[in-house]
Tab-separated table of C-alpha atoms in Angstrom:
chain	number	residue	atom	x	y	z
A	1	MET	CA	62.104	26.420	-30.064
A	2	SER	CA	61.866	26.114	-33.845
A	3	SER	CA	58.480	26.197	-35.478
A	4	ALA	CA	56.831	22.987	-36.664
A	5	PRO	CA	56.824	22.281	-40.393
A	6	SER	CA	53.750	23.670	-42.131
A	7	ALA	CA	53.318	20.615	-44.293
A	8	PHE	CA	49.711	20.825	-45.425
A	9	ASP	CA	47.420	23.158	-47.362
A	10	ARG	CA	44.314	22.750	-49.533
A	11	GLY	CA	46.075	19.864	-51.279
A	12	HIS	CA	45.574	17.965	-48.035
A	13	THR	CA	41.825	18.606	-48.295
A	14	ASP	CA	41.814	17.314	-51.870
A	15	ASP	CA	43.515	14.174	-50.604
A	16	LEU	CA	41.024	13.859	-47.762
A	17	MET	CA	38.199	13.765	-50.287
A	18	SER	CA	39.915	10.921	-52.131
A	19	PHE	CA	40.447	9.099	-48.837
A	20	LEU	CA	36.773	9.434	-47.877
A	21	ALA	CA	35.616	8.116	-51.240
A	22	ALA	CA	37.997	5.142	-51.090
A	23	SER	CA	37.096	4.221	-47.484
A	24	PRO	CA	33.432	3.173	-47.281
A	25	THR	CA	34.114	0.959	-44.231
A	26	PRO	CA	36.584	0.838	-41.326
A	27	TYR	CA	38.337	-2.078	-43.044
A	28	HIS	CA	38.952	-0.024	-46.174
A	29	ALA	CA	39.988	2.996	-44.097
A	30	VAL	CA	42.753	1.144	-42.249
A	31	ALA	CA	43.919	-0.537	-45.465
A	32	ASN	CA	44.206	2.884	-47.110
A	33	ALA	CA	45.973	4.367	-44.083
A	34	ALA	CA	48.400	1.446	-44.103
A	35	ALA	CA	49.134	1.941	-47.801
A	36	ARG	CA	49.994	5.593	-47.182
A	37	LEU	CA	52.266	4.649	-44.310
A	38	GLU	CA	53.950	1.984	-46.439
A	39	LYS	CA	54.878	4.728	-48.915
A	40	ALA	CA	56.503	6.590	-46.013
A	41	GLY	CA	58.627	3.545	-45.156
A	42	PHE	CA	56.484	1.848	-42.518
A	43	ARG	CA	56.193	-1.932	-42.412
A	44	GLN	CA	53.476	-4.154	-41.013
A	45	VAL	CA	54.231	-6.370	-38.021
A	46	GLU	CA	52.030	-9.285	-37.024
A	47	GLU	CA	50.785	-9.557	-33.461
A	48	THR	CA	51.514	-13.294	-33.517
A	49	ASP	CA	55.190	-12.789	-34.425
A	50	PRO	CA	58.039	-11.802	-32.095
A	51	TRP	CA	58.917	-8.116	-32.322
A	52	ASP	CA	62.396	-6.658	-32.533
A	53	GLY	CA	63.655	-3.358	-31.179
A	54	THR	CA	64.760	-1.859	-34.475
A	55	SER	CA	64.065	1.764	-35.258
A	56	GLY	CA	61.735	2.953	-38.000
A	57	GLY	CA	58.027	2.922	-38.744
A	58	LYS	CA	55.802	-0.063	-37.941
A	59	TYR	CA	52.094	-0.729	-37.802
A	60	VAL	CA	49.594	-3.339	-36.636
A	61	LEU	CA	46.255	-4.016	-38.327
A	62	ARG	CA	43.429	-5.685	-36.471
A	63	GLY	CA	40.039	-5.686	-38.182
A	64	GLY	CA	38.956	-2.062	-38.578
A	65	ALA	CA	41.711	-0.681	-36.312
A	66	ILE	CA	45.310	0.368	-36.928
A	67	VAL	CA	48.082	1.332	-34.527
A	68	ALA	CA	51.252	2.726	-36.131
A	69	TRP	CA	54.383	4.164	-34.554
A	70	TYR	CA	57.802	5.493	-35.497
A	71	VAL	CA	60.836	4.674	-33.329
A	72	PRO	CA	63.687	7.191	-33.821
A	73	GLU	CA	67.216	5.844	-33.962
A	74	GLY	CA	68.583	5.448	-30.443
A	75	ALA	CA	65.243	5.876	-28.658
A	76	ALA	CA	65.508	4.699	-25.054
A	77	PRO	CA	63.051	2.089	-23.755
A	78	HIS	CA	61.467	4.693	-21.448
A	79	THR	CA	60.923	7.246	-24.247
A	80	PRO	CA	57.354	8.602	-23.932
A	81	PHE	CA	54.793	8.362	-26.713
A	82	ARG	CA	52.838	11.119	-28.426
A	83	ILE	CA	49.574	9.605	-29.654
A	84	ALA	CA	47.146	10.957	-32.247
A	85	GLY	CA	43.941	9.005	-31.565
A	86	ALA	CA	40.821	8.699	-33.715
A	87	HIS	CA	38.139	6.211	-34.750
A	88	THR	CA	37.375	4.583	-38.066
A	89	ASP	CA	33.662	3.749	-37.801
A	90	SER	CA	30.616	5.823	-38.735
A	91	PRO	CA	26.873	5.310	-38.185
A	92	ASN	CA	25.223	3.412	-41.020
A	93	LEU	CA	23.063	0.425	-41.966
A	94	ARG	CA	24.748	-2.970	-41.567
A	95	VAL	CA	23.766	-6.307	-43.078
A	96	LYS	CA	22.201	-8.917	-40.783
A	97	PRO	CA	23.339	-12.563	-40.611
A	98	GLN	CA	20.361	-13.690	-42.729
A	99	PRO	CA	20.081	-10.797	-45.170
A	100	ASP	CA	17.777	-12.151	-47.861
A	101	MET	CA	14.140	-11.117	-47.570
A	102	ALA	CA	11.198	-10.259	-49.821
A	103	ALA	CA	7.887	-8.422	-49.384
A	104	HIS	CA	5.069	-7.653	-51.836
A	105	GLY	CA	7.161	-8.267	-54.925
A	106	TRP	CA	10.247	-6.400	-53.689
A	107	ARG	CA	13.526	-8.103	-52.854
A	108	GLN	CA	15.142	-6.519	-49.820
A	109	VAL	CA	18.258	-6.770	-47.670
A	110	ALA	CA	17.809	-7.091	-43.910
A	111	VAL	CA	19.887	-4.467	-42.121
A	112	GLU	CA	20.599	-3.465	-38.534
A	113	ILE	CA	21.130	0.120	-37.415
A	114	TYR	CA	24.751	0.766	-36.420
A	115	GLY	CA	25.453	3.609	-34.005
A	116	GLY	CA	23.192	6.650	-34.010
A	117	PRO	CA	22.623	7.721	-37.632
A	118	LEU	CA	20.255	10.467	-38.711
A	119	LEU	CA	17.911	7.952	-40.302
A	120	ASN	CA	16.189	10.428	-42.591
A	121	SER	CA	19.521	11.160	-44.278
A	122	TRP	CA	19.620	7.570	-45.577
A	123	LEU	CA	16.238	7.773	-47.324
A	124	ASP	CA	15.990	7.929	-51.117
A	125	ARG	CA	19.766	7.738	-51.599
A	126	ASP	CA	21.526	5.418	-53.983
A	127	LEU	CA	23.546	3.136	-51.727
A	128	GLY	CA	26.505	0.875	-52.301
A	129	LEU	CA	27.543	-2.079	-50.184
A	130	ALA	CA	31.021	-2.724	-48.812
A	131	GLY	CA	32.951	-4.483	-46.087
A	132	ARG	CA	34.856	-7.723	-45.760
A	133	LEU	CA	34.168	-11.331	-46.655
A	134	VAL	CA	35.671	-14.012	-44.437
A	135	LEU	CA	36.713	-17.163	-46.281
A	136	ARG	CA	36.668	-20.762	-45.143
A	137	ASP	CA	40.423	-20.700	-44.489
A	138	GLY	CA	40.082	-17.675	-42.181
A	139	THR	CA	41.467	-15.105	-44.604
A	140	THR	CA	39.511	-11.978	-45.484
A	141	ARG	CA	38.757	-10.190	-48.723
A	142	LEU	CA	37.655	-6.570	-48.961
A	143	VAL	CA	34.615	-5.951	-51.124
A	144	ASN	CA	33.161	-2.684	-52.387
A	145	ILE	CA	30.111	-2.497	-54.636
A	146	ASP	CA	30.471	1.194	-55.401
A	147	ARG	CA	27.486	1.606	-57.653
A	148	PRO	CA	23.735	2.037	-57.079
A	149	LEU	CA	22.656	-1.257	-55.531
A	150	LEU	CA	20.316	-0.448	-52.647
A	151	ARG	CA	17.751	2.189	-51.730
A	152	VAL	CA	15.548	2.882	-48.705
A	153	PRO	CA	12.435	4.395	-50.336
A	154	GLN	CA	10.497	7.032	-48.456
A	155	LEU	CA	6.726	6.887	-48.224
A	156	ALA	CA	5.028	9.313	-50.599
A	157	ILE	CA	3.508	12.370	-48.933
A	158	HIS	CA	0.078	11.458	-50.401
A	159	MET	CA	0.002	8.379	-48.150
A	160	ASP	CA	0.818	10.153	-44.884
A	161	ARG	CA	-0.109	13.810	-44.900
A	162	SER	CA	0.060	13.896	-41.108
A	163	ILE	CA	3.822	14.235	-41.496
A	164	TYR	CA	3.214	18.003	-41.742
A	165	GLU	CA	1.862	18.040	-38.201
A	166	LYS	CA	3.769	15.277	-36.415
A	167	GLY	CA	7.008	15.260	-38.396
A	168	LEU	CA	8.771	12.301	-39.973
A	169	GLN	CA	8.709	9.269	-37.698
A	170	LEU	CA	10.752	6.241	-38.713
A	171	ASP	CA	10.581	2.778	-37.192
A	172	LYS	CA	14.097	1.328	-37.303
A	173	GLN	CA	12.832	-2.181	-37.996
A	174	LYS	CA	9.938	-1.575	-40.383
A	175	HIS	CA	11.005	1.462	-42.380
A	176	MET	CA	14.751	1.109	-42.944
A	177	GLN	CA	15.067	-2.142	-44.920
A	178	PRO	CA	16.472	-1.287	-48.374
A	179	ILE	CA	15.265	-2.736	-51.664
A	180	TRP	CA	17.633	-4.156	-54.260
A	181	GLY	CA	15.391	-5.767	-56.837
A	182	LEU	CA	12.109	-7.446	-57.683
A	183	GLY	CA	10.784	-10.883	-56.815
A	184	ASP	CA	8.530	-12.750	-54.412
A	185	ASN	CA	10.769	-15.662	-53.501
A	186	VAL	CA	13.465	-15.348	-50.862
A	187	ARG	CA	16.572	-17.131	-52.052
A	188	ASP	CA	18.723	-17.775	-48.997
A	189	GLY	CA	22.355	-16.926	-49.700
A	190	ASP	CA	21.582	-14.814	-52.758
A	191	LEU	CA	23.203	-11.602	-51.495
A	192	ILE	CA	26.404	-13.312	-50.377
A	193	SER	CA	26.573	-15.288	-53.625
A	194	PHE	CA	26.296	-12.013	-55.526
A	195	LEU	CA	29.088	-10.424	-53.484
A	196	ALA	CA	31.280	-13.505	-53.859
A	197	GLU	CA	30.800	-13.436	-57.627
A	198	GLU	CA	31.637	-9.720	-57.727
A	199	SER	CA	34.835	-10.527	-55.813
A	200	GLY	CA	35.801	-13.461	-58.027
A	201	LEU	CA	35.224	-16.006	-55.258
A	202	PRO	CA	33.257	-19.271	-55.153
A	203	ALA	CA	30.156	-18.623	-53.074
A	204	GLY	CA	30.857	-21.666	-50.940
A	205	ASP	CA	34.167	-20.201	-49.798
A	206	VAL	CA	32.487	-17.299	-47.978
A	207	THR	CA	31.541	-18.343	-44.455
A	208	GLY	CA	31.415	-14.968	-42.708
A	209	TRP	CA	30.968	-11.292	-43.502
A	210	ASP	CA	30.872	-7.774	-42.084
A	211	LEU	CA	28.979	-5.616	-44.566
A	212	MET	CA	27.525	-2.125	-44.512
A	213	THR	CA	25.866	0.402	-46.771
A	214	HIS	CA	27.404	3.663	-47.955
A	215	ALA	CA	26.032	6.682	-49.800
A	216	LEU	CA	27.451	7.015	-53.306
A	217	GLU	CA	27.645	10.793	-53.780
A	218	ALA	CA	31.292	11.763	-54.110
A	219	PRO	CA	32.807	14.290	-51.687
A	220	ALA	CA	32.674	17.772	-53.178
A	221	TYR	CA	33.610	21.375	-52.548
A	222	LEU	CA	30.545	23.475	-51.833
A	223	GLY	CA	29.665	27.160	-51.879
A	224	ARG	CA	30.344	30.203	-54.008
A	225	ASP	CA	34.002	30.257	-53.050
A	226	ARG	CA	34.416	26.491	-52.544
A	227	GLU	CA	35.129	27.147	-48.882
A	228	LEU	CA	33.137	24.131	-47.639
A	229	VAL	CA	33.397	20.385	-48.184
A	230	ALA	CA	30.440	17.993	-48.202
A	231	GLY	CA	31.084	14.289	-47.884
A	232	PRO	CA	30.462	11.052	-46.015
A	233	ARG	CA	32.106	9.659	-42.894
A	234	MET	CA	33.918	12.846	-41.838
A	235	ASP	CA	33.066	11.608	-38.338
A	236	ASN	CA	35.683	10.405	-38.019
A	237	LEU	CA	37.777	9.608	-41.098
A	238	LEU	CA	38.706	13.299	-41.282
A	239	SER	CA	40.771	12.751	-38.110
A	240	VAL	CA	42.117	9.356	-39.244
A	241	HIS	CA	43.349	10.926	-42.464
A	242	ALA	CA	44.929	13.906	-40.683
A	243	ALA	CA	46.677	11.701	-38.116
A	244	THR	CA	47.967	9.345	-40.805
A	245	ALA	CA	49.339	12.254	-42.827
A	246	ALA	CA	50.927	13.807	-39.751
A	247	LEU	CA	52.632	10.565	-38.697
A	248	ALA	CA	53.980	10.005	-42.207
A	249	ALA	CA	55.260	13.598	-42.271
A	250	VAL	CA	57.236	13.331	-39.016
A	251	SER	CA	58.642	9.848	-39.661
A	252	GLY	CA	62.244	9.651	-40.769
A	253	SER	CA	63.463	12.151	-38.185
A	254	ASP	CA	65.808	10.813	-35.517
A	255	ALA	CA	65.678	14.063	-33.522
A	256	LEU	CA	62.218	13.386	-32.104
A	257	PRO	CA	61.973	13.525	-28.300
A	258	TYR	CA	58.936	11.214	-28.377
A	259	ILE	CA	57.740	8.152	-30.258
A	260	PRO	CA	54.862	9.405	-32.458
A	261	VAL	CA	51.857	7.085	-32.682
A	262	LEU	CA	48.646	6.810	-34.712
A	263	ALA	CA	45.865	4.897	-32.927
A	264	ALA	CA	42.656	4.600	-34.963
A	265	PHE	CA	40.010	2.387	-33.358
A	266	ASP	CA	36.792	0.777	-34.518
A	267	HIS	CA	33.401	0.717	-32.732
A	268	GLU	CA	33.555	4.150	-31.092
A	269	GLU	CA	30.018	4.820	-32.254
A	270	ASN	CA	28.640	2.056	-30.024
A	271	GLY	CA	30.821	2.354	-26.924
A	272	SER	CA	34.332	1.197	-27.929
A	273	GLN	CA	33.953	-2.131	-26.124
A	274	ALA	CA	35.570	-4.443	-28.658
A	275	ASP	CA	38.967	-5.983	-29.237
A	276	THR	CA	39.428	-3.307	-31.913
A	277	GLY	CA	37.908	-0.528	-29.784
A	278	ALA	CA	39.541	2.042	-27.547
A	279	ASP	CA	38.247	0.153	-24.522
A	280	GLY	CA	40.057	-2.985	-25.678
A	281	PRO	CA	43.682	-3.993	-25.073
A	282	LEU	CA	45.125	-3.158	-28.493
A	283	LEU	CA	46.805	0.185	-27.805
A	284	GLY	CA	48.247	-0.817	-24.444
A	285	SER	CA	49.558	-4.080	-25.860
A	286	VAL	CA	51.299	-2.358	-28.772
A	287	LEU	CA	52.911	0.318	-26.605
A	288	GLU	CA	54.103	-2.194	-24.024
A	289	ARG	CA	55.544	-4.523	-26.650
A	290	SER	CA	57.373	-1.600	-28.214
A	291	VAL	CA	58.984	-0.816	-24.846
A	292	PHE	CA	59.917	-4.432	-24.151
A	293	ALA	CA	61.192	-5.037	-27.704
A	294	ARG	CA	63.720	-2.261	-27.106
A	295	GLY	CA	64.988	-4.052	-24.005
A	296	GLY	CA	62.791	-2.197	-21.531
A	297	THR	CA	61.538	-3.339	-18.151
A	298	TYR	CA	58.229	-2.763	-16.403
A	299	GLU	CA	59.864	0.305	-14.832
A	300	ASP	CA	60.626	1.619	-18.339
A	301	ARG	CA	57.043	0.942	-19.355
A	302	ALA	CA	55.747	2.889	-16.354
A	303	ARG	CA	58.061	5.818	-17.089
A	304	ALA	CA	57.084	5.854	-20.773
A	305	PHE	CA	53.346	5.829	-20.021
A	306	ALA	CA	53.727	8.526	-17.356
A	307	GLY	CA	55.233	10.879	-19.922
A	308	THR	CA	52.823	9.991	-22.717
A	309	ILE	CA	50.123	12.332	-24.048
A	310	CYS	CA	47.257	11.480	-26.398
A	311	LEU	CA	45.322	13.921	-28.556
A	312	SER	CA	41.949	12.254	-29.098
A	313	SER	CA	40.768	13.801	-32.362
A	314	ASP	CA	37.084	13.542	-33.270
A	315	THR	CA	34.681	15.838	-35.039
A	316	GLY	CA	32.628	18.304	-32.981
A	317	HIS	CA	29.702	20.613	-33.556
A	318	ALA	CA	30.063	23.893	-35.407
A	319	VAL	CA	27.462	26.500	-34.501
A	320	HIS	CA	24.366	25.846	-36.611
A	321	PRO	CA	22.872	29.016	-38.131
A	322	ASN	CA	19.319	27.662	-37.868
A	323	TYR	CA	19.654	26.233	-34.351
A	324	ALA	CA	22.098	28.532	-32.559
A	325	GLU	CA	20.062	28.250	-29.341
A	326	ARG	CA	21.124	24.588	-29.081
A	327	HIS	CA	24.745	25.643	-28.542
A	328	ASP	CA	26.405	27.111	-25.479
A	329	PRO	CA	25.828	30.885	-25.748
A	330	THR	CA	29.511	31.770	-25.208
A	331	HIS	CA	31.064	28.965	-27.312
A	332	HIS	CA	30.199	29.086	-31.007
A	333	PRO	CA	32.887	27.213	-32.985
A	334	ARG	CA	32.930	28.209	-36.646
A	335	VAL	CA	34.038	26.219	-39.651
A	336	ASN	CA	37.447	27.245	-41.012
A	337	GLY	CA	38.220	28.682	-37.564
A	338	GLY	CA	40.759	25.970	-36.829
A	339	PRO	CA	40.523	22.833	-34.702
A	340	ILE	CA	38.450	22.813	-31.533
A	341	LEU	CA	39.436	21.957	-27.969
A	342	LYS	CA	36.586	19.915	-26.468
A	343	VAL	CA	35.889	20.380	-22.759
A	344	ASN	CA	33.385	18.738	-20.412
A	345	VAL	CA	33.901	18.879	-16.652
A	346	ASN	CA	31.908	15.654	-16.230
A	347	GLN	CA	34.590	13.801	-18.176
A	348	ARG	CA	32.659	13.147	-21.333
A	349	TYR	CA	35.825	14.668	-22.778
A	350	ALA	CA	39.203	14.123	-21.110
A	351	THR	CA	40.589	17.663	-21.478
A	352	ASP	CA	41.808	19.530	-18.398
A	353	GLY	CA	43.852	22.691	-17.919
A	354	SER	CA	47.202	21.002	-18.506
A	355	GLY	CA	45.852	19.400	-21.657
A	356	ARG	CA	44.644	22.779	-22.878
A	357	ALA	CA	48.193	24.088	-22.484
A	358	VAL	CA	49.605	21.190	-24.533
A	359	PHE	CA	47.142	21.768	-27.348
A	360	ALA	CA	47.564	25.545	-27.308
A	361	ALA	CA	51.349	25.154	-27.539
A	362	ALA	CA	51.069	22.798	-30.516
A	363	CYS	CA	48.715	25.154	-32.367
A	364	GLU	CA	50.935	28.146	-31.620
A	365	ARG	CA	53.987	26.294	-32.878
A	366	ALA	CA	52.153	25.325	-36.064
A	367	GLY	CA	50.682	28.806	-36.582
A	368	VAL	CA	47.174	27.318	-36.438
A	369	PRO	CA	44.153	29.117	-34.920
A	370	TRP	CA	41.995	27.123	-32.524
A	371	GLN	CA	38.638	27.324	-30.750
A	372	SER	CA	36.917	25.901	-27.670
A	373	PHE	CA	33.791	23.769	-27.563
A	374	VAL	CA	31.506	22.966	-24.631
A	375	SER	CA	27.933	21.720	-24.738
A	376	ASN	CA	24.917	23.751	-23.729
A	377	ASN	CA	24.193	22.825	-20.086
A	378	ALA	CA	20.644	21.868	-21.036
A	379	MET	CA	21.846	19.386	-23.681
A	380	PRO	CA	23.475	15.975	-23.159
A	381	CYS	CA	27.129	15.851	-24.183
A	382	GLY	CA	28.557	13.203	-26.470
A	383	THR	CA	31.805	11.439	-25.735
A	384	THR	CA	34.878	10.074	-27.516
A	385	ILE	CA	37.759	7.651	-27.155
A	386	GLY	CA	39.469	10.282	-24.977
A	387	PRO	CA	38.127	9.448	-21.487
A	388	ILE	CA	38.403	5.716	-22.247
A	389	THR	CA	42.056	6.050	-23.298
A	390	ALA	CA	42.879	8.134	-20.232
A	391	ALA	CA	41.190	5.772	-17.784
A	392	ARG	CA	42.295	2.486	-19.323
A	393	HIS	CA	45.966	3.316	-19.782
A	394	GLY	CA	46.601	6.127	-17.300
A	395	ILE	CA	47.631	8.347	-20.199
A	396	ARG	CA	47.076	12.101	-20.131
A	397	THR	CA	44.546	12.747	-22.877
A	398	VAL	CA	43.205	15.871	-24.572
A	399	ASP	CA	40.042	15.900	-26.695
A	400	ILE	CA	40.166	17.932	-29.890
A	401	GLY	CA	38.694	17.814	-33.397
A	402	VAL	CA	37.223	19.733	-36.300
A	403	ALA	CA	33.871	21.533	-36.128
A	404	ILE	CA	31.321	20.240	-38.645
A	405	LEU	CA	27.597	20.365	-39.394
A	406	SER	CA	25.231	17.427	-39.961
A	407	MET	CA	27.162	15.024	-37.727
A	408	HIS	CA	25.904	11.426	-38.114
A	409	SER	CA	24.213	12.240	-41.402
A	410	ALA	CA	24.977	10.139	-44.447
A	411	ARG	CA	26.629	13.316	-45.745
A	412	GLU	CA	28.360	15.806	-43.436
A	413	LEU	CA	29.782	19.311	-43.910
A	414	CYS	CA	33.081	20.905	-42.854
A	415	GLY	CA	35.218	23.894	-43.742
A	416	ALA	CA	37.706	23.326	-46.542
A	417	ASP	CA	40.621	24.714	-44.490
A	418	ASP	CA	40.004	22.902	-41.214
A	419	PRO	CA	41.351	19.485	-42.308
A	420	HIS	CA	44.802	20.824	-43.144
A	421	LEU	CA	44.827	23.079	-40.072
A	422	LEU	CA	44.205	19.999	-37.925
A	423	ALA	CA	46.951	18.046	-39.698
A	424	ASN	CA	49.460	20.835	-39.121
A	425	ALA	CA	48.548	21.010	-35.434
A	426	LEU	CA	49.054	17.241	-35.162
A	427	VAL	CA	52.496	17.523	-36.770
A	428	ALA	CA	53.484	20.094	-34.156
A	429	PHE	CA	52.118	17.922	-31.351
A	430	LEU	CA	53.936	14.804	-32.540
A	431	THR	CA	57.263	16.583	-32.895
A	432	ASP	CA	57.282	18.930	-29.865
């Protein structure tokens, strides 16, 4: 068997940093992924249109989710899929339906906590605001105020010296509402009017919105030898970026034994139960329609799904030098040690022995080192889109990712080599 193309190096990590900076929300992330796929020859198809069985690259956008696939010339209707799965959302502060509020001379924006962020990491940071505006005619417009607009100010130590004994304690409702100006009067609609003006839209045209904060510090190399990368939303845009790059790299080949797929879902951080989440119908609908568009039957669909494998790629925990006792004593994944295989026998991850073999073969073919991750038995284990994908679609699924520090912080940390090692492993998986 020939070796997989080694397509990516540190240039991939440079590109990841640009992708992170340009993708403050899931909506921006899928738009940027789509633009990269368009350059590789993919074309968007609408879910409301009839689909044809032509070969080539296609993708579907729905909200903050994207599913893209490449059909090689002559692919049979029962050809199995190879899926690189990920999620586009990250924990943050999201704007409430009635955002305008004021208190004691400060104008504030009412926010709701999304997912499970490390709240302290959002304090005293200059924050931008981004998302999508929904217009009266049902169309959407992306918006990104990428300059200092908001701030969640921390209480001065002089006013709560007990923090030294009891630690920082934050009330999600009382302590996390950001300021964005001065004034005593609440002007209903002021924030949305401001965003409409920034977007060149009449304020009256905006009837809906999905908006969220983002930290403004740019991604950056870190350390004496620039061997680390600090940046926002690595959980899990690092995987979205790698999977997008891998799919673009393998497209154009008509010698593929599988149909390679990118499936990047929204709302993983709060359970995936959404029409754009892994627990929704999007992936299954796209795969089935691809089979049927190529003249397939239900029997072909069943055969294709039975031979399909998904690599669910999400960030995991690198061993923390200051909290090593929190990790399993025999599993200490290190940054720049290659992607991790995530295992949990209670099915918080979907990996089993056969999945391990699939992943090991892909890494070997790509010349990529890899590591194993399991949680300390005394600690609860997180989960991913992996078990959901396996259970909902009957698809063999393997959970993998990149080991990072500071997961769910406004700014996370990874090794500078791990992103391109993951992308190379995904190329091998999609083409094997």
